[in-house]
Short mmCIF file of C-alpha atoms and ligand atoms in Angstrom, two decimals:
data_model
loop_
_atom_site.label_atom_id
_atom_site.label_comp_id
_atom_site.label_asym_id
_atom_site.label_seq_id
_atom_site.Cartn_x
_atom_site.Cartn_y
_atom_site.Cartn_z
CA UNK A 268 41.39 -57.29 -14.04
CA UNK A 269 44.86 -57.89 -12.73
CA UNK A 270 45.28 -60.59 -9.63
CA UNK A 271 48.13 -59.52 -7.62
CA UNK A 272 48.61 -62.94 -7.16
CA UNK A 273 50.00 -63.59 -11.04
CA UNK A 274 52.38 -60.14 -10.01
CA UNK A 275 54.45 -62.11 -6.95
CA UNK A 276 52.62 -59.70 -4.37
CA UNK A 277 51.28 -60.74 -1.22
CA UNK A 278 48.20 -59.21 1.01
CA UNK A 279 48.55 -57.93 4.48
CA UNK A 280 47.31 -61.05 6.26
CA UNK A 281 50.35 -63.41 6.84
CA UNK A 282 52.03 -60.48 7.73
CA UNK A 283 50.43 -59.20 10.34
CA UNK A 284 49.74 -62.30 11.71
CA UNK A 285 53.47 -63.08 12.12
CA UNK A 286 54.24 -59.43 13.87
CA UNK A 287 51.51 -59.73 16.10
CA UNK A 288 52.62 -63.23 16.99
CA UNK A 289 56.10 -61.84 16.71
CA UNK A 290 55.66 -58.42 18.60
CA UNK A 291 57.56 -55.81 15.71
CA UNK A 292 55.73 -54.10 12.99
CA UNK A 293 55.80 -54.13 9.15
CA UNK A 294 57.38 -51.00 7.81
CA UNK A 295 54.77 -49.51 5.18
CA UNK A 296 57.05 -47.17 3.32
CA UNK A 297 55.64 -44.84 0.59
CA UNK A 298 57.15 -43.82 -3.11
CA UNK A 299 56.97 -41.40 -5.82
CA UNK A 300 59.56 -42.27 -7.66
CA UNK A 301 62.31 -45.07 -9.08
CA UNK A 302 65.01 -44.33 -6.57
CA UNK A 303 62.80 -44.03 -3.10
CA UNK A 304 61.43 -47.73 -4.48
CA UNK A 305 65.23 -48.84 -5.27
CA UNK A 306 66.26 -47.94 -1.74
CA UNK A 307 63.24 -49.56 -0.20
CA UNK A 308 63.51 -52.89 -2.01
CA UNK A 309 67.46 -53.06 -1.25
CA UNK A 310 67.01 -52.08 2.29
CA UNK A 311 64.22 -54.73 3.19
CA UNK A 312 65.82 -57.60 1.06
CA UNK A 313 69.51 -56.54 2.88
CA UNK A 314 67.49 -56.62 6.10
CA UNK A 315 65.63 -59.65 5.23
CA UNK A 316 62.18 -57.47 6.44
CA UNK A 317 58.66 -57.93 4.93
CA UNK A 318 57.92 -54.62 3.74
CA UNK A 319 54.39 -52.86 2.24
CA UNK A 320 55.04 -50.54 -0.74
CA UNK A 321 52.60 -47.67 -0.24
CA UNK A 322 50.80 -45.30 -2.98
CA UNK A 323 49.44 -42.00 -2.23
CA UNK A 324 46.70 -40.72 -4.60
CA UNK A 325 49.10 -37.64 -4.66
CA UNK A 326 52.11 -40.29 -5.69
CA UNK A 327 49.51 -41.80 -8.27
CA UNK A 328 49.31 -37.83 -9.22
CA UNK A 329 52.48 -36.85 -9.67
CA UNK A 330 54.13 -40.48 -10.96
CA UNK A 331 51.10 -41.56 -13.27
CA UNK A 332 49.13 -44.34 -12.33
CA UNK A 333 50.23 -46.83 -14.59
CA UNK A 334 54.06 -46.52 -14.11
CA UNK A 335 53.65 -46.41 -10.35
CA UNK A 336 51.65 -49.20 -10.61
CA UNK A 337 54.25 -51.36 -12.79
CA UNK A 338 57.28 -50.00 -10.25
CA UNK A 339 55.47 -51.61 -7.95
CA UNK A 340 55.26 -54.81 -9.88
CA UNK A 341 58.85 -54.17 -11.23
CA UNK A 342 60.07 -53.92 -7.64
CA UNK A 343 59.21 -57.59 -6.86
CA UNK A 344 61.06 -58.48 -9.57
CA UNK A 345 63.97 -57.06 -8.62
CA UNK A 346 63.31 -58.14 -5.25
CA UNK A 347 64.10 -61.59 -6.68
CA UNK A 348 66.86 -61.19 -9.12
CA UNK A 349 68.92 -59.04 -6.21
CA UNK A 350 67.85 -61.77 -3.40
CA UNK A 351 69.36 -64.58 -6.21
CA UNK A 352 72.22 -62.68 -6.30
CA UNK A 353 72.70 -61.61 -2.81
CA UNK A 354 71.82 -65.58 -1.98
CA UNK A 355 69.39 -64.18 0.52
CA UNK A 356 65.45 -65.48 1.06
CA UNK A 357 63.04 -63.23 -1.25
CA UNK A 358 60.72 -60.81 0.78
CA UNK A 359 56.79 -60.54 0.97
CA UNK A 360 56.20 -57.30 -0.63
CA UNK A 361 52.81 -55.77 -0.70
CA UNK A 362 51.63 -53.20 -2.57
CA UNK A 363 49.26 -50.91 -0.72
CA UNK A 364 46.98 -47.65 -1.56
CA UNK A 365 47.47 -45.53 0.96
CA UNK A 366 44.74 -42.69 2.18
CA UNK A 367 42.18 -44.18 -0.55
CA UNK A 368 39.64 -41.74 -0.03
CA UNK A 369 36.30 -43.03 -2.49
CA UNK A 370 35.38 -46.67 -3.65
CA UNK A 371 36.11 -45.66 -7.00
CA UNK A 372 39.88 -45.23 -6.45
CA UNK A 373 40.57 -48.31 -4.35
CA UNK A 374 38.38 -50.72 -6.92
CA UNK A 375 40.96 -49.18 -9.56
CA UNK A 376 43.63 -50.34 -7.80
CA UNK A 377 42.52 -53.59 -6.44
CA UNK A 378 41.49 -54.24 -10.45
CA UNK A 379 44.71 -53.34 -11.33
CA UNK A 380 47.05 -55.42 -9.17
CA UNK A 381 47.49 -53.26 -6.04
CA UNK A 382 47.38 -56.44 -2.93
CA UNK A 383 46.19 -54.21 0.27
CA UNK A 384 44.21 -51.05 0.11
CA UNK A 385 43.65 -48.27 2.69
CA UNK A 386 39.93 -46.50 2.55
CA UNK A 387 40.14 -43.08 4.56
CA UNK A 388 36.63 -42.51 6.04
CA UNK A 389 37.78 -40.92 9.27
CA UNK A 390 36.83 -37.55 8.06
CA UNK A 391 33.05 -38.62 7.65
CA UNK A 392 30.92 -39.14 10.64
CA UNK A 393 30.70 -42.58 11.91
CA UNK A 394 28.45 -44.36 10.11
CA UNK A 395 28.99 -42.94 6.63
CA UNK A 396 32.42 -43.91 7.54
CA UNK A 397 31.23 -47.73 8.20
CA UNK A 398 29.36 -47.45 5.13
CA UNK A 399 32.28 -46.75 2.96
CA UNK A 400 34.65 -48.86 4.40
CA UNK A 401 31.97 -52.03 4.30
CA UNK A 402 31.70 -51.06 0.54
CA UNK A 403 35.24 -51.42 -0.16
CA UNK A 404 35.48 -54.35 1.85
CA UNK A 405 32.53 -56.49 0.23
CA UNK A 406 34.96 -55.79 -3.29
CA UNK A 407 37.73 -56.57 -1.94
CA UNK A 408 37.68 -59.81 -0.04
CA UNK A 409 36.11 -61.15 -3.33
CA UNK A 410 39.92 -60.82 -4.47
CA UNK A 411 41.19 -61.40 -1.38
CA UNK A 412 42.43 -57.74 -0.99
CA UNK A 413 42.88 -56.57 2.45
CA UNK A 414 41.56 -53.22 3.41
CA UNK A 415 42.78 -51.02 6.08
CA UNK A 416 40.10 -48.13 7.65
CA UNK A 417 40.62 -46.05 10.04
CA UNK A 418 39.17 -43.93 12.91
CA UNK A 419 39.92 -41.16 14.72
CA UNK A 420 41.47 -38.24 12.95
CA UNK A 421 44.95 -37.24 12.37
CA UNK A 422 46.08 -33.78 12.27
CA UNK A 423 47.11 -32.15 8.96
CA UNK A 424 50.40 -30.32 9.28
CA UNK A 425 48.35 -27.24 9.70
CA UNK A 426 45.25 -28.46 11.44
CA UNK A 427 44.53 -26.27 14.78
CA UNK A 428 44.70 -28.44 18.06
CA UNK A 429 40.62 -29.93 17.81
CA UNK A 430 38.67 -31.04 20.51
CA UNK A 431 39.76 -34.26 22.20
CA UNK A 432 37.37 -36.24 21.35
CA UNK A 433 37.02 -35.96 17.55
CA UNK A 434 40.46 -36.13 17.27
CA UNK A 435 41.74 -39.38 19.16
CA UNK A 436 40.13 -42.87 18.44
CA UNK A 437 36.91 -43.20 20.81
CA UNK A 438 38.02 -47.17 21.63
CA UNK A 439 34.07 -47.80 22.63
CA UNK A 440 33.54 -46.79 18.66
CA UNK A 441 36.25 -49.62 17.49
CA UNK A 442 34.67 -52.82 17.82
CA UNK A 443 31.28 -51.53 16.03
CA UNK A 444 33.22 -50.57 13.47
CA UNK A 445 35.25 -53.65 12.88
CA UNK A 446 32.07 -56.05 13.16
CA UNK A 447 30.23 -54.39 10.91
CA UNK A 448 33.11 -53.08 7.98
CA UNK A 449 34.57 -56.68 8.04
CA UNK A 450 38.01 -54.13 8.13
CA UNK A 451 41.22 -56.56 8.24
CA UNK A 452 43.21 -53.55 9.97
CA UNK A 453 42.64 -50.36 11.66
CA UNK A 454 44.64 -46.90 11.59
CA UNK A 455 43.98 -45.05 15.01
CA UNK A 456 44.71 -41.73 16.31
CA UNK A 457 46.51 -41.66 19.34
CA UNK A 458 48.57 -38.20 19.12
CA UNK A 459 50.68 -38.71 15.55
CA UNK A 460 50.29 -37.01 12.71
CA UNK A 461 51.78 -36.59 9.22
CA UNK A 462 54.73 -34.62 8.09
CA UNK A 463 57.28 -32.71 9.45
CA UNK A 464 55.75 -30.88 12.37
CA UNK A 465 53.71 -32.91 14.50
CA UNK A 466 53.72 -31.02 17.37
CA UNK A 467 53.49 -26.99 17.53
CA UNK A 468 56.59 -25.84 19.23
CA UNK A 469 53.76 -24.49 22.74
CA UNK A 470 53.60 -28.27 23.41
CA UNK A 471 56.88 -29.24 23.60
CA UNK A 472 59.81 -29.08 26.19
CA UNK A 473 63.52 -28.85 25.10
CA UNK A 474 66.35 -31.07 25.47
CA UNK A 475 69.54 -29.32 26.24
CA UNK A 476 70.57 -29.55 22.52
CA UNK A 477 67.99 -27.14 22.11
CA UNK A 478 65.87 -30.46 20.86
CA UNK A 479 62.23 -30.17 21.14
CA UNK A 480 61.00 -33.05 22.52
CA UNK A 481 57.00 -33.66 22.30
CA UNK A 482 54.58 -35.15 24.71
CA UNK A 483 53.93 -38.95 24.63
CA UNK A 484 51.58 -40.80 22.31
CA UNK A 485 48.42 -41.63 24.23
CA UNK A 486 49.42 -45.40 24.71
CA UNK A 487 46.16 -45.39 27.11
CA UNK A 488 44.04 -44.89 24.26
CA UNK A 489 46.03 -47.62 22.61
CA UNK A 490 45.65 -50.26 25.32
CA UNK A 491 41.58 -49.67 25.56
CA UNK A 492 41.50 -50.61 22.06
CA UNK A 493 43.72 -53.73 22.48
CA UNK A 494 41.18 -54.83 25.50
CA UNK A 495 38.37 -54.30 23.18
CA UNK A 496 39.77 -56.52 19.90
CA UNK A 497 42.48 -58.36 21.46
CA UNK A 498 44.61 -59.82 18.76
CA UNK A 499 43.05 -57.30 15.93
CA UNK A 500 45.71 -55.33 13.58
CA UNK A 501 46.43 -51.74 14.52
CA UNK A 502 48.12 -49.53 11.86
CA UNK A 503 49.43 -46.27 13.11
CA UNK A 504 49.89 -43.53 10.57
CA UNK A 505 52.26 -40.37 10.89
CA UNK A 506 55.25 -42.14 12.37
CA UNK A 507 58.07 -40.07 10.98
CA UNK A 508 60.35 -39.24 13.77
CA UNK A 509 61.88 -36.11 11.98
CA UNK A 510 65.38 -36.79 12.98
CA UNK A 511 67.36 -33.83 14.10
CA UNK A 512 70.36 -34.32 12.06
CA UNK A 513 68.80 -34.83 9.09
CA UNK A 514 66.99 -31.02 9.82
CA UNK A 515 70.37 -29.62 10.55
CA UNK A 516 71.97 -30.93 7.63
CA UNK A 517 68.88 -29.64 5.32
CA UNK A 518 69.07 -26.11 6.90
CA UNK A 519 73.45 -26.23 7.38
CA UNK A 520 73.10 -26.11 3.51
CA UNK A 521 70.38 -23.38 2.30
CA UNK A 522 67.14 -25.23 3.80
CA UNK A 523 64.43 -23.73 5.49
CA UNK A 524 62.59 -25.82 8.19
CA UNK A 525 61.59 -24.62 11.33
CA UNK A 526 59.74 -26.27 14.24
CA UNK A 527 60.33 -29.84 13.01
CA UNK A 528 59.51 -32.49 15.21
CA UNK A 529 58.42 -35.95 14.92
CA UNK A 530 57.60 -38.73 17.23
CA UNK A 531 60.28 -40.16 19.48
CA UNK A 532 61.69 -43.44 18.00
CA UNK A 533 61.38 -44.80 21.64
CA UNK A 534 57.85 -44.58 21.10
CA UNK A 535 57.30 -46.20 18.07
CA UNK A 536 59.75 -49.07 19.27
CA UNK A 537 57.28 -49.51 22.15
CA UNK A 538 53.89 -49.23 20.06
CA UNK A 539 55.65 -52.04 17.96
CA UNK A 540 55.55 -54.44 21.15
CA UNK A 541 51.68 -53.48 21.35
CA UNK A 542 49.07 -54.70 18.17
CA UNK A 543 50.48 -52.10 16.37
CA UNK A 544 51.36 -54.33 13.28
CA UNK A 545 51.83 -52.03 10.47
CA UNK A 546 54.17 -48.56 10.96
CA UNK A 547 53.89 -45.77 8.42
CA UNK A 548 56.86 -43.51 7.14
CA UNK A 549 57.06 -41.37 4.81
CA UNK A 550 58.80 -37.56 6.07
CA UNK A 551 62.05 -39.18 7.38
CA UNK A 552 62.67 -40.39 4.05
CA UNK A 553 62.00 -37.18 2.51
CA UNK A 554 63.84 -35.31 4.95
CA UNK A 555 67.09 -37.27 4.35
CA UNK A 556 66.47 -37.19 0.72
CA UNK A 557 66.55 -33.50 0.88
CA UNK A 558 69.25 -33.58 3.12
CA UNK A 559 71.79 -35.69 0.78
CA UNK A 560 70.32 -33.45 -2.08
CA UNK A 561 71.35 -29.87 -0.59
CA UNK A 562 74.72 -30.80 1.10
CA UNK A 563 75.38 -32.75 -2.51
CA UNK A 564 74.63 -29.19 -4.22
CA UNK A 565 76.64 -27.52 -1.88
CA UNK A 566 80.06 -29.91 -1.80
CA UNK A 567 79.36 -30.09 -5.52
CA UNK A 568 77.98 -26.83 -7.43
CA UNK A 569 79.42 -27.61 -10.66
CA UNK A 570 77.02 -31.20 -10.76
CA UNK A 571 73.88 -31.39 -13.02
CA UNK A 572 73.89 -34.93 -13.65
CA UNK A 573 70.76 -36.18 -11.69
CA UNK A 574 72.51 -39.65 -10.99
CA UNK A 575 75.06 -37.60 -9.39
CA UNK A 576 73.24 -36.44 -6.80
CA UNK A 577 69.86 -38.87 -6.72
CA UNK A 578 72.58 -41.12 -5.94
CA UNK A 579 73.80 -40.31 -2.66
CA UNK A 580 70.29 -39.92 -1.45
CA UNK A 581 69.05 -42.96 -2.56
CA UNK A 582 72.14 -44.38 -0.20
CA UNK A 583 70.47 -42.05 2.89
CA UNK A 584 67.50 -43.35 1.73
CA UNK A 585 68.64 -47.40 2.09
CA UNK A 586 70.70 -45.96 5.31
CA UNK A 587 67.16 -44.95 6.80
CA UNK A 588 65.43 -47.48 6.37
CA UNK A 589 67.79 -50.36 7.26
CA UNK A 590 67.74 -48.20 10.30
CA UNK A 591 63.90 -48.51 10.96
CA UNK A 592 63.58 -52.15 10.26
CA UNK A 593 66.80 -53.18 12.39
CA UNK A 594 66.32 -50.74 15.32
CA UNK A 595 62.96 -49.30 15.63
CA UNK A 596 60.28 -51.65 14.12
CA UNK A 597 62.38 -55.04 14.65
CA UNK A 598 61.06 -56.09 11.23
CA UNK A 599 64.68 -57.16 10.79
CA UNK A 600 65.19 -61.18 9.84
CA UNK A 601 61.57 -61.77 10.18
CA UNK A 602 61.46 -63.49 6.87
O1 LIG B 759 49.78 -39.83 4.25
C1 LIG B 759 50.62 -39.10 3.77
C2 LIG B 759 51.77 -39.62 3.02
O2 LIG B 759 52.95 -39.07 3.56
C3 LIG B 759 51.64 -39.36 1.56
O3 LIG B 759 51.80 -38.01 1.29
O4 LIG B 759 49.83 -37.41 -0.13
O5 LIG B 759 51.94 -36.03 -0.13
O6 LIG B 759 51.91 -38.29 -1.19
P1 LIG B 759 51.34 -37.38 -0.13
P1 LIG B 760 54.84 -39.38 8.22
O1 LIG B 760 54.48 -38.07 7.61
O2 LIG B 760 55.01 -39.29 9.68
O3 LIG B 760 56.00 -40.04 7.58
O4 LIG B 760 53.57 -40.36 8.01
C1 LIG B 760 53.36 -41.03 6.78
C2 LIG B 760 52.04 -41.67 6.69
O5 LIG B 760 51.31 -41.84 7.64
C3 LIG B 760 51.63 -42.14 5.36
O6 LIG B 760 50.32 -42.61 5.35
ZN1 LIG B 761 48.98 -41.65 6.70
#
């Protein structure tokens, strides 16, 4: 058993109490690999942001367990020598499972030094869903883990358009759920959804750039829930905004994407103001990752050194998310 608190980690708590008290949001930024962590770590501690490292079980997949698990560790490290260096204030870091889907998976990382995990029973019915999440809860506040569930279910990428109801959060379902998991934050479904595509092209207008542009986020759904648990922790998943440039570059130089769109950062700058403490993005940073990668290829066919051209996107990558935290999530100085 490893106690995040011996790895210089921090759980979600403090946090969110200072962005709800502070009206921005913690940027919860997922990585698969050394240079996406890099460029998270530099762009927080440059921004002087708290920020939430986030693990997928597909990340834990592809990276191996272990060495994602150290990176995290190794990231507050680095955190500390850079912020020495730098002469700026170290940054909370937390490091977060995100989309745990069984007990089994979130005890293995809250044993092995993860801070914050996410269970993801919103594809159960309700009460298996309070079941599980009370489960993981009851293990985790013994460590003083924080655990994120969520309700309400976000579209896949290629999930049809479901009925209303079992898609967005039912706010009359969120404060039995709350009171009876124990849950120290809550991931609701108000109209995002993950990747690239959010929206199918049908329900969108265009700008005159030829920019789709998608309908709002149901901030009614959003403001129920707030009346029901004032002052509770919202998380809100799937809140890439799929920036257009970033497509154009990707598809000016061999790429292949069609029908992107994301949410408006307008809307995620407002949902910030709301109890919408934690923010989750992963796409834009693997859009502009790709991006940097293909144009790099294309300036520079003769490269093949991977530091030649992981290099310049881990610079769109810091680029990004100094971006987020200074002008979309205000997370910005907040340490
Ligand atoms: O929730 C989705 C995140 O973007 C992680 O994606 O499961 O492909 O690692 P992944
Ligand atoms: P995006 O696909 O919009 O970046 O969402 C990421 C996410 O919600 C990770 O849990
Ligand atoms: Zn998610």
């Amino acid at each position: 058993m490893t106690s995040y608190k011996d790895l210089g980690l921090v759980n979600t708590k403090e946090m969110f109490a200072k962005a709800m008290a502070g009206k921005y949001a913690v940027p919860a930024y997922n990585f698969n690999n050394m240079e996406q962590i890099q460029a998270i770590i530099t762009a927080c501690l440059e921004t002087q942001s708290p920020v939430i490292l986030q693990v997928s079980s597909g990340a834990r997949k592809y990276a191996n367990q272990t060495l994602l698990q150290f990176m995290g560790q190794g990231a507050v490290e680095m955190m500390k020598v850079m912020a020495v260096e730098k002469g700026l204030k170290p940054i909370p870091v937390c490091l977060h499972l995100d989309h745990g889907d069984t007990f089994e998976l979130c005890k293995s990382c809250i044993d092995s030094g993860f801070s914050s995990v996410m269970i993801d029973g919103s594809h159960h019915s309700f009460e298996k869903n309070i079941e599980l999440t009370k489960q993981v809860v009851d293990y985790a506040h013994k460590f003083d883990v924080t655990v994120e569930g969520e309700l309400g279910v976000l579209a896949g990428i290629e999930d049809d358009v479901v009925a209303e109801k079992s898609t967005y959060t039912q706010p009359e379902e969120v404060i039995e759920f709350v009171q009876k998991t124990g849950v120290d934050s809550l991931a609701i479904s108000i109209g995002t959804s993950h990747g690239a595509n959010k929206f199918k092209p049908e329900q969108c207008t265009k700008n005159t750039d030829g920019v789709f542009i998608p309908p709002e986020l149901r901030f009614d759904i959003l403001e129920e829930i707030e009346r029901k648990i004032p002052g509770f922790s919202i998380v809100l998943h799937g809140s890439s905004s799929v920036p257009a440039e970033a497509v154009k570059i990707i598809n000016a130089n061999g790429g292949a994407l069609k029908d992107s769109v994301g949410i408006p950062e307008e809307q995620i700058r407002k949902a910030t103001k709301s109890a919408v403490c934690k923010v989750n993005i992963d796409s834009d940073g693997r859009l502009w990752m790709t991006a940097a990668i293909r144009k790099h290829f294309n300036d520079k066919p003769q490269d093949f050194d991977p530091r030649q051209y992981l290099g310049p996107a881990r610079l769109a990558l810091i680029a990004m998310y100094k971006h987020k935290n200074e002008n979309v999530l205000g997370s910005a100085g907040k340490v």
